[in-house]
XYZ file of C-alpha atoms in Angstrom:
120
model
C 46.257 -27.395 7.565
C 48.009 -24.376 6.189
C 47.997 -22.098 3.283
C 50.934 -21.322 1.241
C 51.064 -18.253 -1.107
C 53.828 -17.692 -3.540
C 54.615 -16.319 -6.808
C 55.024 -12.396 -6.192
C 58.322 -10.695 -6.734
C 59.700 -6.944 -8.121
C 58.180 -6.624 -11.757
C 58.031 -2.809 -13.531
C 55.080 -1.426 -14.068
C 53.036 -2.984 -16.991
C 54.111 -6.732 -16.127
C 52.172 -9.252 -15.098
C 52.594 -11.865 -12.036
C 50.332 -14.864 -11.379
C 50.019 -15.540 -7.658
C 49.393 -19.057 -6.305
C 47.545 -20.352 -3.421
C 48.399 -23.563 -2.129
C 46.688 -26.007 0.097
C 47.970 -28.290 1.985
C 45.761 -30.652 4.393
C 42.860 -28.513 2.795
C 40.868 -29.397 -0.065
C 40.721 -25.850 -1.829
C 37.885 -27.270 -3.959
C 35.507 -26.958 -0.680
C 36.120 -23.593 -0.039
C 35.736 -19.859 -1.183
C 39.108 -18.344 -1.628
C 39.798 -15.173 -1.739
C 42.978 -12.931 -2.234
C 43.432 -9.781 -0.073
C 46.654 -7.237 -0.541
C 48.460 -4.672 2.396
C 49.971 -2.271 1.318
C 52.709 -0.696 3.913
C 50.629 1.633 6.527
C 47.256 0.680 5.307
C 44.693 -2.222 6.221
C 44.067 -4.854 4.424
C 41.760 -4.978 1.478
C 40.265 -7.498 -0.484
C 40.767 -7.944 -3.968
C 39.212 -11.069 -5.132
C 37.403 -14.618 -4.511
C 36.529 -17.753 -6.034
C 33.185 -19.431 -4.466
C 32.929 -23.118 -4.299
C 30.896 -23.393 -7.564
C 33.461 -21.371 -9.472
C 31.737 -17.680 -9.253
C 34.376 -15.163 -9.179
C 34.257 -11.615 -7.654
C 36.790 -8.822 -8.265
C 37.686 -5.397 -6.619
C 36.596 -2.436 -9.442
C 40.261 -1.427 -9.116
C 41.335 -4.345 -10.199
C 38.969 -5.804 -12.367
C 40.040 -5.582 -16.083
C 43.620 -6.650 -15.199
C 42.612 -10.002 -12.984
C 41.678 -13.398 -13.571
C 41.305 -15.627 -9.948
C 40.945 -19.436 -11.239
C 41.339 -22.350 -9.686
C 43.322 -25.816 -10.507
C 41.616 -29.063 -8.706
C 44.180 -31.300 -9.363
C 47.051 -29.130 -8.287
C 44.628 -27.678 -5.039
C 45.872 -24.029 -5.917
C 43.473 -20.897 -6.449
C 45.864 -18.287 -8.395
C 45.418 -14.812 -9.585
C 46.858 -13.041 -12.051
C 47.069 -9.493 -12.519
C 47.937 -7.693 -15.634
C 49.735 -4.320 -16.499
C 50.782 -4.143 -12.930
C 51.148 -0.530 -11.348
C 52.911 1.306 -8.241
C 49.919 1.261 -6.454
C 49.266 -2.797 -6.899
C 52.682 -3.419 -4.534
C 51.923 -4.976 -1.082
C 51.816 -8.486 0.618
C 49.309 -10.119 -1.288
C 47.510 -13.037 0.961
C 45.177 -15.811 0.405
C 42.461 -17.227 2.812
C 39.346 -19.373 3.316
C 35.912 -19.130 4.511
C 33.081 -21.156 3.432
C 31.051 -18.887 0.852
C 33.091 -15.521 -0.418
C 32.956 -12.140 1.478
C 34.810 -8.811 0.955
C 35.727 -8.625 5.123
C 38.834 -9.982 6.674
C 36.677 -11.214 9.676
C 34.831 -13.322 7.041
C 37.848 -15.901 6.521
C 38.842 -18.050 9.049
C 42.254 -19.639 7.824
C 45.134 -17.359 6.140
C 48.281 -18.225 4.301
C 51.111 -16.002 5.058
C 51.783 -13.198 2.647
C 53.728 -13.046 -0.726
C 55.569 -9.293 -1.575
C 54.454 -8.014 -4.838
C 56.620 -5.117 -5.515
C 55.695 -2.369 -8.554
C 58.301 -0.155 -9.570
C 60.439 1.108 -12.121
């Protein structure tokens, strides 16, 4: 079972990137999945989550310039941000848990990190 995130990369500020969340040996389709982000010398905060019937939740920071949605057929959960800024660079992750949650501790199974890197 393991979760593969991809999909970041250097962009200026006021691009856009569309991260990806794959699963493999996991149907994604059961499961809330939710993005978190690191940012170097801080913890790790959660930015957004798609429940199992489709609800999706998004950090206030972030709100306006996300979309999380999910694609059954390719078992990916992506999310895109828009007009991307300095402060959005860090390892984005993605992870499961059975309903959504804003905690790390909530999710039980985490892919391994893509760099998203803001800057002009």
């Amino acid at each position: 079972v393991q979760l593969q995130a991809s999909g970041g990369g250097l962009v200026q500020p006021g691009e856009s990137l569309t991260l990806s969340c794959a699963g493999s040996g996991i149907t994604l389709a059961h499961y809330a999945t939710a993005w978190f982000r690191q940012a170097p010398g801080k913890e790790r905060e959660w930015v957004s989550c798609r429940s199992i019937d489709g609800s999706t939740y998004v950090q206030d920071s972030v709100r306006v310039r996300s979309t999380i949605s999910g694609d059954t057929a390719k078992n990916t959960i992506s999310l895109q941000i828009r007009n991307l800024r300095p402060e959005d660079t860090a390892v984005y992750y993605c992870a499961t848990a059975m309903t959504c949650g804003t905690v790390v501790a909530w999710f039980d199974r985490w892919g391994q990190g893509t760099q998203v890197t803001v800057s002009s």
